Short mmCIF file of C-alpha atoms in Angstrom, two decimals:
data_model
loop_
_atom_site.label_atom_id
_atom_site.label_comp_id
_atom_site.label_asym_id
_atom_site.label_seq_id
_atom_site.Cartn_x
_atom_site.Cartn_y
_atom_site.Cartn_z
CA UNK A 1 15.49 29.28 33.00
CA UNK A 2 11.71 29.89 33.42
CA UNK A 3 9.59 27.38 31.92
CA UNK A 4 6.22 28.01 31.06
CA UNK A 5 3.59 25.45 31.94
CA UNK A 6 1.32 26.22 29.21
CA UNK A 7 3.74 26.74 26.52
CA UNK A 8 5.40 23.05 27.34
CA UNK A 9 1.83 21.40 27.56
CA UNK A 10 0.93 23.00 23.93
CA UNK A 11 4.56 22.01 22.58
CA UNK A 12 4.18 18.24 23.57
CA UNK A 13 0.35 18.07 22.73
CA UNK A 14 1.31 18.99 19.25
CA UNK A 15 4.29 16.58 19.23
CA UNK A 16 2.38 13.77 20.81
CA UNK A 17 -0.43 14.06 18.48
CA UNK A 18 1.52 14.44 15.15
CA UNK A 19 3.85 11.46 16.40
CA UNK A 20 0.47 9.30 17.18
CA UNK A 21 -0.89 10.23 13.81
CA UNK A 22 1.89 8.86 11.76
CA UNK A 23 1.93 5.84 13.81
CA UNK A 24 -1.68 4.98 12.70
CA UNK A 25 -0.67 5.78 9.19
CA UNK A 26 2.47 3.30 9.09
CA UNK A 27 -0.58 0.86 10.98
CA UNK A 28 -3.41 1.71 8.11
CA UNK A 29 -5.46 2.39 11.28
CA UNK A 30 -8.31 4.61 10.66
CA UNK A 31 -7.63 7.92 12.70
CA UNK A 32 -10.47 9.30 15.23
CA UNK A 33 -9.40 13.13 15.59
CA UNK A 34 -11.10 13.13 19.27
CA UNK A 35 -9.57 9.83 20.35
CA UNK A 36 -6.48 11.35 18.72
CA UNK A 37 -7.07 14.54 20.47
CA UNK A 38 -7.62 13.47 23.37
CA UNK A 39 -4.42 11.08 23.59
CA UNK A 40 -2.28 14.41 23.06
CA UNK A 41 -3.96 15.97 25.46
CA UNK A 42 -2.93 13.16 28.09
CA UNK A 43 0.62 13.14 26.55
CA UNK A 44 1.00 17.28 27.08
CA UNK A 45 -0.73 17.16 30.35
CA UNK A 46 2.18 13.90 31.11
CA UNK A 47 5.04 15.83 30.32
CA UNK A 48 3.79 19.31 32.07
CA UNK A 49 3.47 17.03 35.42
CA UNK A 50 6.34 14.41 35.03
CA UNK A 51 8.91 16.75 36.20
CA UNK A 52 7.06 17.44 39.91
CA UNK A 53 8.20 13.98 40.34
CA UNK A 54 11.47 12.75 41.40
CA UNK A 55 11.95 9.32 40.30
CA UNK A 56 14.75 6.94 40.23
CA UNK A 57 16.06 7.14 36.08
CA UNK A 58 15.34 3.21 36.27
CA UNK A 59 11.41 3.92 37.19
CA UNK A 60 11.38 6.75 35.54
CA UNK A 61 11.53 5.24 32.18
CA UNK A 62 9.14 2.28 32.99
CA UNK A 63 6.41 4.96 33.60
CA UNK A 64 7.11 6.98 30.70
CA UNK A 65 7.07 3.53 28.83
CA UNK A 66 3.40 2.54 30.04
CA UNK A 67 2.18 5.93 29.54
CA UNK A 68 3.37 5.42 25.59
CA UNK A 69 1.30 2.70 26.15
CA UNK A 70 -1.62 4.00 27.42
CA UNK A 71 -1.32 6.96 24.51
CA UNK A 72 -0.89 4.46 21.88
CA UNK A 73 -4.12 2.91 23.20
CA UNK A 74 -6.73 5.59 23.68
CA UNK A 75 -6.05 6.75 19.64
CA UNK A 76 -6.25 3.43 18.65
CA UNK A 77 -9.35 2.19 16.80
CA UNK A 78 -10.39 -1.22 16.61
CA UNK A 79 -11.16 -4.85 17.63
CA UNK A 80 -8.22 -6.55 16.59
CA UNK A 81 -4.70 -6.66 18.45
CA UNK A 82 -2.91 -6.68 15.45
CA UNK A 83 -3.37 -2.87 15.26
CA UNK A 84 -2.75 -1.79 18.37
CA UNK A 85 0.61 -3.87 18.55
CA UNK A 86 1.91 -2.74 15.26
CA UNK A 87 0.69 1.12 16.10
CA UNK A 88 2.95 1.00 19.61
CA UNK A 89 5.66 -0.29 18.15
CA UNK A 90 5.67 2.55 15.47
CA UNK A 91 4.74 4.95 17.94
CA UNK A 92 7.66 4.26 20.26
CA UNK A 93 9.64 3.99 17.23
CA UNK A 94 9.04 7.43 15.74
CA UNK A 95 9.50 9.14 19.20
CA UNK A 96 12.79 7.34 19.43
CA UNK A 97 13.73 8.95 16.17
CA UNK A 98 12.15 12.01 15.97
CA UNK A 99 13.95 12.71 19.32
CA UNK A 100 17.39 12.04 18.30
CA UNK A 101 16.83 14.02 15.43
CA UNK A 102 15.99 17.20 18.20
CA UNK A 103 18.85 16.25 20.25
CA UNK A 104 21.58 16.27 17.26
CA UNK A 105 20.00 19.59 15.76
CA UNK A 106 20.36 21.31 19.17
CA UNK A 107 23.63 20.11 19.83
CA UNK A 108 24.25 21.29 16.39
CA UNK A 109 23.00 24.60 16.28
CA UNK A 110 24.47 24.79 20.45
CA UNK A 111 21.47 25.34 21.62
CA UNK A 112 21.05 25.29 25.53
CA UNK A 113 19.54 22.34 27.28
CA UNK A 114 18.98 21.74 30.83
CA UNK A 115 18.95 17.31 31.69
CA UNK A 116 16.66 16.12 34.07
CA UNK A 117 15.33 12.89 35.13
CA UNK A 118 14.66 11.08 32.02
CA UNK A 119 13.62 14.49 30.61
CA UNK A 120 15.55 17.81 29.63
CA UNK A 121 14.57 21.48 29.34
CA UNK A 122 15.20 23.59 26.13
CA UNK A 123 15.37 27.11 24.94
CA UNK A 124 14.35 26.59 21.35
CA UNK A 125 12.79 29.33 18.80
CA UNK A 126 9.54 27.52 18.13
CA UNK A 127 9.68 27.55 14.51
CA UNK A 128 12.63 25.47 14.14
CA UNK A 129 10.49 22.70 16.16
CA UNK A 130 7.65 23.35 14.05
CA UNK A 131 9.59 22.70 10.91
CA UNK A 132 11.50 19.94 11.97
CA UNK A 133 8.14 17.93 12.74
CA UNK A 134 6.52 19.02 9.59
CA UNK A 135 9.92 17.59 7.40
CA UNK A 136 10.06 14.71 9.62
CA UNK A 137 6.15 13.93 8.99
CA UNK A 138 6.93 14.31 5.43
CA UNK A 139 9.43 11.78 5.00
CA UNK A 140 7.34 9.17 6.93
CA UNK A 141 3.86 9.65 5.25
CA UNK A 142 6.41 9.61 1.80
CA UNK A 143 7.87 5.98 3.56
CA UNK A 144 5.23 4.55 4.66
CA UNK A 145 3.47 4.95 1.09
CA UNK A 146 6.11 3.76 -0.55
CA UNK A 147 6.60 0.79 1.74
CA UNK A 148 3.23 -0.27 1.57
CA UNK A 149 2.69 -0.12 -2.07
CA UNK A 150 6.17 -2.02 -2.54
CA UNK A 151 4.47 -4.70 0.19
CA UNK A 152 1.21 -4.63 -1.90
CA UNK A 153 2.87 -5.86 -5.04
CA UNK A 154 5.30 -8.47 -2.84
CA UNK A 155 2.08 -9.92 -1.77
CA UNK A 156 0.56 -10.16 -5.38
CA UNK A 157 3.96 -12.15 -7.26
CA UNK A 158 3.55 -15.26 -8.61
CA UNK A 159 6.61 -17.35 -10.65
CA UNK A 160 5.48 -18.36 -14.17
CA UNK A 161 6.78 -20.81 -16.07
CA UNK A 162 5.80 -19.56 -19.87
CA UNK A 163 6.57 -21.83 -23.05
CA UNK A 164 6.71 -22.04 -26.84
CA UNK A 165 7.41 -24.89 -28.71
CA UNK A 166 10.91 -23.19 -29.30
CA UNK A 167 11.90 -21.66 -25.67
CA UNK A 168 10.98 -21.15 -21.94
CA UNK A 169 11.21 -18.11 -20.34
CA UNK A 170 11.20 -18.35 -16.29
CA UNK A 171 9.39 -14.72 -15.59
CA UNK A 172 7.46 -13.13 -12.09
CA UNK A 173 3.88 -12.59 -12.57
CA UNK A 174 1.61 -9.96 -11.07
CA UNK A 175 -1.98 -10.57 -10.12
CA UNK A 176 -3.62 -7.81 -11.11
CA UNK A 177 -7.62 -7.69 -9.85
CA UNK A 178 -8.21 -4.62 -12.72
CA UNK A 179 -7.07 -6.89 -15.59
CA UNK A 180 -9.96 -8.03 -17.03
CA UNK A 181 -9.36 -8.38 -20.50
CA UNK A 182 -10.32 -10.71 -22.90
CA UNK A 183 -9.72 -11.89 -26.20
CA UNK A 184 -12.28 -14.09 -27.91
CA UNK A 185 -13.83 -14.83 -24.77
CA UNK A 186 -10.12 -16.17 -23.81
CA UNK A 187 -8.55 -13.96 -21.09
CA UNK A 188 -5.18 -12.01 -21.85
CA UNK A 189 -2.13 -11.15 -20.12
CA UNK A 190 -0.13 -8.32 -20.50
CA UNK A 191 3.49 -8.65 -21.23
CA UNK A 192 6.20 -6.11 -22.79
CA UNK A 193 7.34 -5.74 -26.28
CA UNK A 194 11.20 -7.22 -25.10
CA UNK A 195 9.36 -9.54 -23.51
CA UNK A 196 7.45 -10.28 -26.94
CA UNK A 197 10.78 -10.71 -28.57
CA UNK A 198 12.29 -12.67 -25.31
CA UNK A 199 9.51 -15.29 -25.92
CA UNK A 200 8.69 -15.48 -29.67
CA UNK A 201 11.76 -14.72 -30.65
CA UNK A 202 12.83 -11.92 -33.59
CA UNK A 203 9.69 -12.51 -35.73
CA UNK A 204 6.69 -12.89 -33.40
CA UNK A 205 3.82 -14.02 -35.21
CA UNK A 206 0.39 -12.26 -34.35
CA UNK A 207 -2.79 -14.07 -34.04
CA UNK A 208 -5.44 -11.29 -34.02
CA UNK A 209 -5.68 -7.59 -32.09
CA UNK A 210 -7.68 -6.51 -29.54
CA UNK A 211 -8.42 -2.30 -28.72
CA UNK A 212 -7.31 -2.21 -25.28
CA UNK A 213 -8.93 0.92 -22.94
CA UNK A 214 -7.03 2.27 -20.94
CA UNK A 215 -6.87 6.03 -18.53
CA UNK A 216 -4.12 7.05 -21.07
CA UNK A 217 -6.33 6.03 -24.31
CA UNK A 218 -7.32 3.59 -26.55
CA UNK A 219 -5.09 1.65 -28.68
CA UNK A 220 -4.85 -1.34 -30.91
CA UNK A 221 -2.42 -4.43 -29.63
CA UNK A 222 -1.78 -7.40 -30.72
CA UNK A 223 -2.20 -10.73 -29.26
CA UNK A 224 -0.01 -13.50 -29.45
CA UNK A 225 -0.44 -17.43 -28.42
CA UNK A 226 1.81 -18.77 -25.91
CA UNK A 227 1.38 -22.78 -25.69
CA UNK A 228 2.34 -23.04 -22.08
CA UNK A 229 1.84 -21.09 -18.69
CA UNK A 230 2.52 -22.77 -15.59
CA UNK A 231 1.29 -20.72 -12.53
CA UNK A 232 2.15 -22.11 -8.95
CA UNK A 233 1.78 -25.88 -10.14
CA UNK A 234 -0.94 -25.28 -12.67
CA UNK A 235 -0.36 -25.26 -15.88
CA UNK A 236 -2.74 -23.50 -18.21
CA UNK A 237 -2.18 -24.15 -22.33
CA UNK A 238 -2.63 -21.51 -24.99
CA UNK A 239 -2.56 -18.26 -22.97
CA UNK A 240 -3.46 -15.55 -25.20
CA UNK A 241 -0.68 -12.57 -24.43
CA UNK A 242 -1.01 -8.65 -25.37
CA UNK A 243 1.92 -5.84 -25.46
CA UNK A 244 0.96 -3.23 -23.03
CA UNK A 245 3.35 -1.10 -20.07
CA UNK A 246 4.49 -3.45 -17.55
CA UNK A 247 6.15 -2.32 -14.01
CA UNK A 248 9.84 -3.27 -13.19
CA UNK A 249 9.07 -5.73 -10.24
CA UNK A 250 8.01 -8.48 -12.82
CA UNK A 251 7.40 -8.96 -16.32
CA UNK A 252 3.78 -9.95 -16.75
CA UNK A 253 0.65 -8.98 -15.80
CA UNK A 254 -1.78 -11.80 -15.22
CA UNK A 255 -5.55 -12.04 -15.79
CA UNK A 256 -7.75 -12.23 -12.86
CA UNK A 257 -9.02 -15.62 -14.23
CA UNK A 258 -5.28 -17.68 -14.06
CA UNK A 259 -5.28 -16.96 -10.58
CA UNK A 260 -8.56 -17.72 -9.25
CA UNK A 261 -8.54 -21.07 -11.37
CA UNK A 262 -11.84 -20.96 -13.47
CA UNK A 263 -13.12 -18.03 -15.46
CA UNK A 264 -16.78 -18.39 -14.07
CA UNK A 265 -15.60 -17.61 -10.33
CA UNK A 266 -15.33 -13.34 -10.44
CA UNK A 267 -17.17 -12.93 -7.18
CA UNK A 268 -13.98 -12.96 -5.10
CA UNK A 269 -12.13 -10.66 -8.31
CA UNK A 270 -14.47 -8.02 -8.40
CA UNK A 271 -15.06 -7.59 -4.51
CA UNK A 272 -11.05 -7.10 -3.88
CA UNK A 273 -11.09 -4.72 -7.04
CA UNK A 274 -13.87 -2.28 -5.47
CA UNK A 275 -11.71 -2.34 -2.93
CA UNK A 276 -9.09 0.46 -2.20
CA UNK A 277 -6.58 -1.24 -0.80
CA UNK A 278 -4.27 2.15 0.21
CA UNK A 279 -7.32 4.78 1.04
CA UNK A 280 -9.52 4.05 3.63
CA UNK A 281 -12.71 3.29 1.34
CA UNK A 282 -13.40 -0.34 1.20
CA UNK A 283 -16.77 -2.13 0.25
CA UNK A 284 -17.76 -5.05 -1.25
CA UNK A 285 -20.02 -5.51 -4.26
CA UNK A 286 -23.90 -5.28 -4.02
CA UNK A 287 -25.07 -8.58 -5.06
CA UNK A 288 -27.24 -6.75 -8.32
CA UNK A 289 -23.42 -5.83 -9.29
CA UNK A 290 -21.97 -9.01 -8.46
CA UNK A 291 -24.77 -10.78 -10.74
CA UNK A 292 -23.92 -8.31 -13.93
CA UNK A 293 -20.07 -8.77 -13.83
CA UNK A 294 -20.31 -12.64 -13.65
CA UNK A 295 -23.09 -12.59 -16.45
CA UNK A 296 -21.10 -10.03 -18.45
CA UNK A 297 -17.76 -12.65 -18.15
CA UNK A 298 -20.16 -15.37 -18.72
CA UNK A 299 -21.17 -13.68 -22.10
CA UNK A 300 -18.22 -12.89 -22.87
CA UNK A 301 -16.70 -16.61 -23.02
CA UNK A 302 -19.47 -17.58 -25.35
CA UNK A 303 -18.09 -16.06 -28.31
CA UNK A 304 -19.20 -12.82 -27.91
CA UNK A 305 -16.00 -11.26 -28.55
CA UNK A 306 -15.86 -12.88 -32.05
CA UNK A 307 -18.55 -11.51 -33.26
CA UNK A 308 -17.66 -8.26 -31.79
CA UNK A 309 -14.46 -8.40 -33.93
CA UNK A 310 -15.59 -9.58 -37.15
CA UNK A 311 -18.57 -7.04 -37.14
CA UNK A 312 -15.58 -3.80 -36.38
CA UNK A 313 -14.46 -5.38 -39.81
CA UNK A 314 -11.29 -7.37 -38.64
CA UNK A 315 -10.93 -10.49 -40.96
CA UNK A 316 -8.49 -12.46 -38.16
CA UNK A 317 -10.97 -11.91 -35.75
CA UNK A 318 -10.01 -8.87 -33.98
CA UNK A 319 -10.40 -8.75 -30.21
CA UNK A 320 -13.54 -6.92 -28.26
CA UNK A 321 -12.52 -3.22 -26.17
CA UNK A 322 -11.98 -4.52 -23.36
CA UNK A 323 -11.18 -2.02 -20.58
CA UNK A 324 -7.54 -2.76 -17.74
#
C-alpha cells in the first residue's frame, strides 16, 4: 500500500480540526479559526510523523494522549480552567466516537486496513470520510443544542406552591427574565387554560384583561387572582395570573419580580435578559438603559396601568399592553 504523506496530513488536519470545533461548541467556548487552525495543523503534521516511530503500544498511547492534550490546548480560548477541562474531555470523547464509528463502517463495507502501532492505514474513497464527518458533526451541533437548552431551563425551575381558598395545586415554575408583564402595576404570571381550570376550578372567575404582545400578535387575556404563591419559602399573596402558551417542563411562567424578591430591583433582570445566553453575544446594560427600565417599572407600579385601562374604555379596569 503506498501512502501519501500529503494526502494523510490533509485527511487528519480536516478531522482534527472539525473534531476540535465541536468540542468548543459542546464547551460554549468561543472558537479562534487561527488558534483552531493552527491546532489541526499540529494534529495532521502528528499523525504524518507518528508512524516513523516505533513505540511500545503502552507509550504509544500516553503520547498520543498528551498530544490530545496539547491540541485541546492551543484552540482553547480563555482564562478560566473550567473550559479547557470540559473542552478535553469532549475532545477525547468525540475522537473516541467518531473513530469507532470509522472502524465499524469499514469493517462493514470490508474495506482494507493495515494495524500499526496504536495507528492503522486505510484505503478509503474520500467521500465516504467526508460524509461521515459532516453527519457525525450534525448530530452533535443538533445534541449539544438540545442539551444545553434542556440544561438552561433545569437551571431556571422553581417548585410553587399556588392556592385558592378552595384548592392547592403543587406546580414547577419557570423564571423567565423576558416576562415582564404587568397588570395594574401588579406583575403577572403566565399559566395555561387546564391549568386555569386545575386551579379555579370549572367556573374561573375573571378579574380584569390585559392585551398581552407578543412575536405571534396581540391578544386580549384575562387575569385571574390567585390568593397564595409560595416560591422557595416565600410566600407572595394575591398573584395576579394570565392564560398564555406554556412549555411542557413546567406549568407556569413566573414574573421576573417573584424571583428577585422586590419589584424595584430590575438591574440584575434586565442585564441577564440582554444577554444571549446560547449565541455568543453577551453585554450588559448601559447604565442610561438601566435607569429607563427601572423608572419605567417604577411608573408602572404607581397606577399607571389603571389609568391606562380605564382610558382604552375597560370598565373592570383592563390591564396595560404589556410586551413577554
Amino acid at each position: 500500500m503506498i501512502v501519501y504523506w500529503e494526502y494523510a496530513f490533509a485527511e487528519n488536519a480536516f478531522l482534527d480540526g472539525l473534531l476540535l470545533y465541536l468540542a468548543e461548541k459542546c464547551a460554549r467556548i468561543k472558537v479562534r479559526v487561527l488558534k483552531l487552525l493552527l491546532s489541526a495543523c499540529l494534529g495532521g503534521a502528528f499523525a504524518v510523523l507518528y508512524p516513523l516511530f516505533s513505540l511500545p503500544s503502552w507509550a504509544g498511547y500516553m503520547v498520543k494522549f498528551l498530544f490530545g492534550v496539547v491540541m485541546a490546548l492551543v484552540a482553547a480560548e480563555g482564562k478560566r480552567i473550567k473550559p479547557y477541562l470540559v473542552m478535553m474531555c469532549a475532545f477525547f470523547a468525540l475522537t473516541f466516537a467518531f473513530g469507532g464509528i470509522l472502524t465499524a463502517v469499514y469493517s462493514f463495507f470490508g474495506i482494507e486496513t493495515i494495524d500499526g502501532t496504536g495507528f492503522y492505514l486505510e484505503r478509503v474513497p474520500v467521500a465516504l470520510v467526508l460524509s461521515g464527518a459532516g453527519i457525525f458533526s450534525v448530530l452533535v451541533l443538533a445534541g449539544s443544542r438540545a442539551y444545553l437548552r434542556y440544561r438552561h431551563v433545569q437551571k431556571n425551575l422553581f417548585r410553587c406552591k399556588l392556592s385558592t381558598d378552595e384548592k392547592t395545586c403543587l406546580w414547577t415554575g419557570y423564571a423567565d427574565s423576558g416576562n415582564c408583564l404587568t397588570f395594574r402595576g401588579a406583575p403577572v404570571c403566565v399559566i395555561s387554560a387546564a391549568g386555569v381550570f386545575a386551579l379555579f376550578g370549572a367556573h374561573p372567575r375573571a378579574i380584569g384583561h390585559m392585551t398581552v404582545t407578543t412575536v405571534n400578535g396581540s391578544r386580549s387575556s384575562p387575569v385571574f387572582c390567585c390568593r397564595r404563591l409560595e416560591l422557595d419559602g416565600v410566600l407572595h399573596e394575591n398573584v395576579c395570573l394570565t392564560v398564555g402558551e406554556i412549555g411542557t417542563q413546567f406549568q407556569i411562567l413566573l414574573h421576573t419580580a417573584l424571583t428577585e424578591g422586590a419589584y424595584e430591583h430590575t438591574g440584575c433582570t434586565q442585564t441577564v435578559a440582554s444577554k444571549n445566553w446560547y449565541g455568543r453575544k453577551r453585554r450588559t446594560l448601559s447604565v442610561r438603559e438601566r435607569s429607563a427600565s427601572v423608572a419605567a417599572f417604577s411608573e408602572g407600579r404607581g397606577g399607571t396601568s389603571a389609568e391606562v385601562g380605564r382610558e382604552q374604555g375597560s370598565g373592570d379596569g383592563q390591564g396595560k399592553t404589556d410586551r413577554a
